[in-house]
PDB file of C-alpha atoms in Angstrom:
ATOM      1  CA  MET A   1       6.720 236.845 -53.702  1.00  0.00           C
ATOM      2  CA  SER A   2       8.885 239.879 -52.994  1.00  0.00           C
ATOM      3  CA  PRO A   3      10.216 240.402 -49.475  1.00  0.00           C
ATOM      4  CA  ALA A   4       8.489 243.140 -47.475  1.00  0.00           C
ATOM      5  CA  PRO A   5      10.601 246.179 -46.549  1.00  0.00           C
ATOM      6  CA  THR A   6      11.246 246.623 -42.825  1.00  0.00           C
ATOM      7  CA  GLY A   7      13.301 249.799 -42.643  1.00  0.00           C
ATOM      8  CA  SER A   8      12.539 253.337 -41.602  1.00  0.00           C
ATOM      9  CA  VAL A   9      13.972 256.807 -42.143  1.00  0.00           C
ATOM     10  CA  ASN A  10      14.290 258.996 -39.055  1.00  0.00           C
ATOM     11  CA  ARG A  11      15.203 262.671 -38.742  1.00  0.00           C
ATOM     12  CA  THR A  12      18.246 263.380 -36.562  1.00  0.00           C
ATOM     13  CA  PRO A  13      19.937 266.639 -35.493  1.00  0.00           C
ATOM     14  CA  ASP A  14      22.581 266.049 -38.200  1.00  0.00           C
ATOM     15  CA  GLY A  15      20.347 264.755 -41.001  1.00  0.00           C
ATOM     16  CA  PHE A  16      18.658 261.377 -41.289  1.00  0.00           C
ATOM     17  CA  ASP A  17      19.167 257.788 -40.206  1.00  0.00           C
ATOM     18  CA  LEU A  18      18.138 254.941 -42.451  1.00  0.00           C
ATOM     19  CA  VAL A  19      17.448 252.023 -40.075  1.00  0.00           C
ATOM     20  CA  VAL A  20      16.948 248.419 -41.232  1.00  0.00           C
ATOM     21  CA  PRO A  21      16.382 245.692 -38.596  1.00  0.00           C
ATOM     22  CA  ARG A  22      16.682 241.909 -38.650  1.00  0.00           C
ATOM     23  CA  THR A  23      16.552 239.153 -36.054  1.00  0.00           C
ATOM     24  CA  ILE A  24      18.715 236.040 -36.273  1.00  0.00           C
ATOM     25  CA  ARG A  25      17.982 233.026 -34.096  1.00  0.00           C
ATOM     26  CA  ALA A  26      21.504 232.776 -32.719  1.00  0.00           C
ATOM     27  CA  PRO A  27      23.498 234.049 -29.728  1.00  0.00           C
ATOM     28  CA  LEU A  28      24.877 237.579 -29.790  1.00  0.00           C
ATOM     29  CA  GLU A  29      28.519 236.462 -30.052  1.00  0.00           C
ATOM     30  CA  ASP A  30      27.771 234.237 -33.058  1.00  0.00           C
ATOM     31  CA  VAL A  31      26.046 237.042 -34.936  1.00  0.00           C
ATOM     32  CA  TRP A  32      28.891 239.414 -34.023  1.00  0.00           C
ATOM     33  CA  ALA A  33      31.284 236.961 -35.665  1.00  0.00           C
ATOM     34  CA  SER A  34      29.091 237.002 -38.785  1.00  0.00           C
ATOM     35  CA  VAL A  35      29.523 240.773 -39.119  1.00  0.00           C
ATOM     36  CA  THR A  36      33.210 241.016 -38.174  1.00  0.00           C
ATOM     37  CA  GLU A  37      35.157 237.885 -39.173  1.00  0.00           C
ATOM     38  CA  PRO A  38      36.439 237.997 -42.773  1.00  0.00           C
ATOM     39  CA  ASP A  39      35.542 234.417 -43.708  1.00  0.00           C
ATOM     40  CA  ARG A  40      31.975 235.014 -42.477  1.00  0.00           C
ATOM     41  CA  THR A  41      31.461 238.514 -43.932  1.00  0.00           C
ATOM     42  CA  ALA A  42      32.532 237.100 -47.316  1.00  0.00           C
ATOM     43  CA  ARG A  43      29.416 234.886 -47.292  1.00  0.00           C
ATOM     44  CA  TRP A  44      26.979 237.796 -47.249  1.00  0.00           C
ATOM     45  CA  PHE A  45      28.732 241.125 -47.845  1.00  0.00           C
ATOM     46  CA  GLY A  46      32.316 240.844 -48.966  1.00  0.00           C
ATOM     47  CA  SER A  47      35.787 239.790 -48.025  1.00  0.00           C
ATOM     48  CA  TRP A  48      38.219 242.133 -46.380  1.00  0.00           C
ATOM     49  CA  ARG A  49      41.912 242.384 -45.683  1.00  0.00           C
ATOM     50  CA  GLY A  50      44.045 244.403 -43.338  1.00  0.00           C
ATOM     51  CA  GLU A  51      44.568 244.782 -39.625  1.00  0.00           C
ATOM     52  CA  PRO A  52      41.226 245.456 -37.936  1.00  0.00           C
ATOM     53  CA  GLY A  53      40.816 247.690 -34.928  1.00  0.00           C
ATOM     54  CA  GLU A  54      39.257 250.939 -33.859  1.00  0.00           C
ATOM     55  CA  GLY A  55      40.798 253.832 -35.770  1.00  0.00           C
ATOM     56  CA  ARG A  56      42.279 251.541 -38.437  1.00  0.00           C
ATOM     57  CA  THR A  57      41.447 251.203 -42.120  1.00  0.00           C
ATOM     58  CA  ILE A  58      40.881 247.908 -43.916  1.00  0.00           C
ATOM     59  CA  GLU A  59      40.114 247.104 -47.549  1.00  0.00           C
ATOM     60  CA  LEU A  60      36.740 245.551 -48.367  1.00  0.00           C
ATOM     61  CA  GLN A  61      35.707 243.848 -51.576  1.00  0.00           C
ATOM     62  CA  MET A  62      31.964 244.075 -52.226  1.00  0.00           C
ATOM     63  CA  GLY A  63      31.353 240.447 -53.143  1.00  0.00           C
ATOM     64  CA  PHE A  64      27.749 240.874 -54.289  1.00  0.00           C
ATOM     65  CA  GLU A  65      28.122 244.019 -56.401  1.00  0.00           C
ATOM     66  CA  GLU A  66      28.824 244.181 -60.111  1.00  0.00           C
ATOM     67  CA  ASP A  67      32.581 243.803 -60.764  1.00  0.00           C
ATOM     68  CA  ALA A  68      33.149 243.151 -57.013  1.00  0.00           C
ATOM     69  CA  PRO A  69      34.788 246.555 -56.360  1.00  0.00           C
ATOM     70  CA  TRP A  70      37.228 247.251 -53.540  1.00  0.00           C
ATOM     71  CA  GLY A  71      36.844 250.151 -51.126  1.00  0.00           C
ATOM     72  CA  GLU A  72      38.396 251.465 -47.946  1.00  0.00           C
ATOM     73  CA  VAL A  73      36.663 251.005 -44.596  1.00  0.00           C
ATOM     74  CA  ARG A  74      37.692 252.974 -41.533  1.00  0.00           C
ATOM     75  CA  ILE A  75      36.649 251.373 -38.263  1.00  0.00           C
ATOM     76  CA  GLU A  76      35.340 254.276 -36.187  1.00  0.00           C
ATOM     77  CA  VAL A  77      33.927 252.357 -33.199  1.00  0.00           C
ATOM     78  CA  CYS A  78      34.281 248.699 -32.270  1.00  0.00           C
ATOM     79  CA  GLU A  79      32.484 247.618 -29.091  1.00  0.00           C
ATOM     80  CA  PRO A  80      32.256 243.801 -29.236  1.00  0.00           C
ATOM     81  CA  PRO A  81      29.747 242.227 -29.407  1.00  0.00           C
ATOM     82  CA  ARG A  82      27.251 245.082 -29.623  1.00  0.00           C
ATOM     83  CA  ARG A  83      28.335 247.926 -31.905  1.00  0.00           C
ATOM     84  CA  LEU A  84      30.464 248.430 -34.984  1.00  0.00           C
ATOM     85  CA  ALA A  85      30.596 251.853 -36.666  1.00  0.00           C
ATOM     86  CA  ILE A  86      32.466 252.332 -39.927  1.00  0.00           C
ATOM     87  CA  THR A  87      33.022 254.824 -42.688  1.00  0.00           C
ATOM     88  CA  MET A  88      33.266 253.174 -46.068  1.00  0.00           C
ATOM     89  CA  VAL A  89      34.695 254.980 -49.085  1.00  0.00           C
ATOM     90  CA  ASP A  90      34.015 253.656 -52.571  1.00  0.00           C
ATOM     91  CA  ASP A  91      33.159 254.908 -56.062  1.00  0.00           C
ATOM     92  CA  HIS A  92      29.700 255.962 -54.822  1.00  0.00           C
ATOM     93  CA  GLY A  93      30.926 258.192 -51.990  1.00  0.00           C
ATOM     94  CA  ASN A  94      31.296 257.994 -48.212  1.00  0.00           C
ATOM     95  CA  TRP A  95      29.004 255.675 -46.249  1.00  0.00           C
ATOM     96  CA  HIS A  96      28.623 256.188 -42.489  1.00  0.00           C
ATOM     97  CA  LEU A  97      27.261 252.899 -41.129  1.00  0.00           C
ATOM     98  CA  GLU A  98      26.603 251.175 -37.816  1.00  0.00           C
ATOM     99  CA  MET A  99      25.691 247.636 -36.900  1.00  0.00           C
ATOM    100  CA  GLN A 100      23.970 247.603 -33.516  1.00  0.00           C
ATOM    101  CA  LEU A 101      23.366 244.173 -31.988  1.00  0.00           C
ATOM    102  CA  SER A 102      21.274 243.263 -28.968  1.00  0.00           C
ATOM    103  CA  GLN A 103      20.153 240.017 -27.377  1.00  0.00           C
ATOM    104  CA  VAL A 104      16.391 239.407 -27.613  1.00  0.00           C
ATOM    105  CA  ASP A 105      14.239 236.415 -26.719  1.00  0.00           C
ATOM    106  CA  ALA A 106      14.288 235.135 -30.307  1.00  0.00           C
ATOM    107  CA  GLY A 107      18.082 235.476 -30.641  1.00  0.00           C
ATOM    108  CA  THR A 108      19.956 238.588 -31.755  1.00  0.00           C
ATOM    109  CA  GLU A 109      18.444 241.732 -33.170  1.00  0.00           C
ATOM    110  CA  ILE A 110      20.538 243.641 -35.687  1.00  0.00           C
ATOM    111  CA  ARG A 111      19.935 247.266 -36.535  1.00  0.00           C
ATOM    112  CA  LEU A 112      21.855 248.480 -39.548  1.00  0.00           C
ATOM    113  CA  VAL A 113      21.960 252.272 -39.422  1.00  0.00           C
ATOM    114  CA  GLN A 114      23.194 254.461 -42.242  1.00  0.00           C
ATOM    115  CA  HIS A 115      23.755 258.065 -41.167  1.00  0.00           C
ATOM    116  CA  LEU A 116      22.826 260.468 -43.974  1.00  0.00           C
ATOM    117  CA  THR A 117      23.205 264.227 -44.323  1.00  0.00           C
ATOM    118  CA  ASP A 118      20.078 264.270 -46.503  1.00  0.00           C
ATOM    119  CA  ALA A 119      17.469 261.734 -47.531  1.00  0.00           C
ATOM    120  CA  SER A 120      17.896 262.017 -51.286  1.00  0.00           C
ATOM    121  CA  GLY A 121      18.578 258.672 -52.883  1.00  0.00           C
ATOM    122  CA  VAL A 122      17.238 256.663 -49.943  1.00  0.00           C
ATOM    123  CA  GLY A 123      14.816 254.944 -52.343  1.00  0.00           C
ATOM    124  CA  ASP A 124      17.848 253.437 -54.070  1.00  0.00           C
ATOM    125  CA  VAL A 125      19.851 252.647 -50.931  1.00  0.00           C
ATOM    126  CA  GLY A 126      17.215 251.204 -48.585  1.00  0.00           C
ATOM    127  CA  PRO A 127      16.365 248.183 -50.764  1.00  0.00           C
ATOM    128  CA  GLY A 128      20.071 247.379 -50.969  1.00  0.00           C
ATOM    129  CA  TRP A 129      20.397 247.153 -47.183  1.00  0.00           C
ATOM    130  CA  GLU A 130      17.261 244.995 -47.038  1.00  0.00           C
ATOM    131  CA  TYR A 131      18.941 242.678 -49.550  1.00  0.00           C
ATOM    132  CA  TYR A 132      22.253 242.587 -47.677  1.00  0.00           C
ATOM    133  CA  LEU A 133      20.632 241.838 -44.328  1.00  0.00           C
ATOM    134  CA  ASP A 134      18.601 239.050 -45.907  1.00  0.00           C
ATOM    135  CA  LEU A 135      21.879 237.757 -47.377  1.00  0.00           C
ATOM    136  CA  LEU A 136      23.296 237.770 -43.831  1.00  0.00           C
ATOM    137  CA  VAL A 137      20.333 235.794 -42.463  1.00  0.00           C
ATOM    138  CA  ALA A 138      20.425 233.309 -45.355  1.00  0.00           C
ATOM    139  CA  ALA A 139      24.209 232.818 -45.106  1.00  0.00           C
ATOM    140  CA  HIS A 140      24.006 232.383 -41.341  1.00  0.00           C
ATOM    141  CA  ASP A 141      21.137 229.896 -41.518  1.00  0.00           C
ATOM    142  CA  GLY A 142      22.364 227.998 -44.585  1.00  0.00           C
ATOM    143  CA  LEU A 143      19.387 229.080 -46.708  1.00  0.00           C
ATOM    144  CA  PRO A 144      19.344 229.928 -50.427  1.00  0.00           C
ATOM    145  CA  LEU A 145      20.658 233.438 -51.049  1.00  0.00           C
ATOM    146  CA  PRO A 146      18.100 236.047 -52.133  1.00  0.00           C
ATOM    147  CA  GLU A 147      18.149 237.834 -55.486  1.00  0.00           C
ATOM    148  CA  PHE A 148      18.646 241.605 -55.610  1.00  0.00           C
ATOM    149  CA  ASP A 149      15.957 241.945 -58.289  1.00  0.00           C
ATOM    150  CA  ASP A 150      13.371 240.960 -55.644  1.00  0.00           C
ATOM    151  CA  TYR A 151      14.265 244.115 -53.663  1.00  0.00           C
ATOM    152  CA  TYR A 152      14.898 246.811 -56.202  1.00  0.00           C
ATOM    153  CA  PRO A 153      12.953 248.570 -57.598  1.00  0.00           C
ATOM    154  CA  ALA A 154      10.045 246.919 -55.709  1.00  0.00           C
ATOM    155  CA  GLN A 155      10.993 248.483 -52.344  1.00  0.00           C
ATOM    156  CA  ALA A 156      12.095 251.896 -53.618  1.00  0.00           C
ATOM    157  CA  GLU A 157       8.711 253.568 -53.022  1.00  0.00           C
ATOM    158  CA  HIS A 158       8.639 252.390 -49.393  1.00  0.00           C
ATOM    159  CA  TYR A 159      11.894 254.247 -48.711  1.00  0.00           C
ATOM    160  CA  THR A 160      11.072 257.294 -50.813  1.00  0.00           C
ATOM    161  CA  SER A 161       7.813 257.684 -48.868  1.00  0.00           C
ATOM    162  CA  ALA A 162       9.554 257.110 -45.526  1.00  0.00           C
ATOM    163  CA  ALA A 163      12.076 259.822 -46.375  1.00  0.00           C
ATOM    164  CA  ALA A 164       9.298 262.262 -47.345  1.00  0.00           C
ATOM    165  CA  ARG A 165       7.540 261.640 -44.020  1.00  0.00           C
ATOM    166  CA  ALA A 166      10.802 262.227 -42.104  1.00  0.00           C
ATOM    167  CA  VAL A 167      11.397 265.634 -43.652  1.00  0.00           C
TER     168      VAL A 167
END
């Protein structure tokens, strides 16, 4: 059974936001550590090196991508334990991303937001963020890691349709 897509595409004054939510049954500070500490990000996204801090640039290795490429990540905003905004530069371009965390009854809600100037290609990108957030949940909870092939291309139409509705 393929996982169901949960994300949306929303029009903004500057373009579009691709928003993908997840809830983890854990305290806010624990989930924050999962998205900011290098030994924990390596379990679901990739390892990184450098001196972190707002306005600084670190190097990130995409641990779950083919050939595990390295890219630069500029930390734009860091407001522990609720918001991390970054700009990532790699072979595919510039990625403007936010992780927004909030405490909810069931634990911590995560909203991954990718800020886009246009919605083209969102059918390719959305399933990837679904996959990565499910990797985060699985790594956090000690569950088997999902397979990317369960997300793409199966979820592409969901995001392509969401982008068309947002235009």
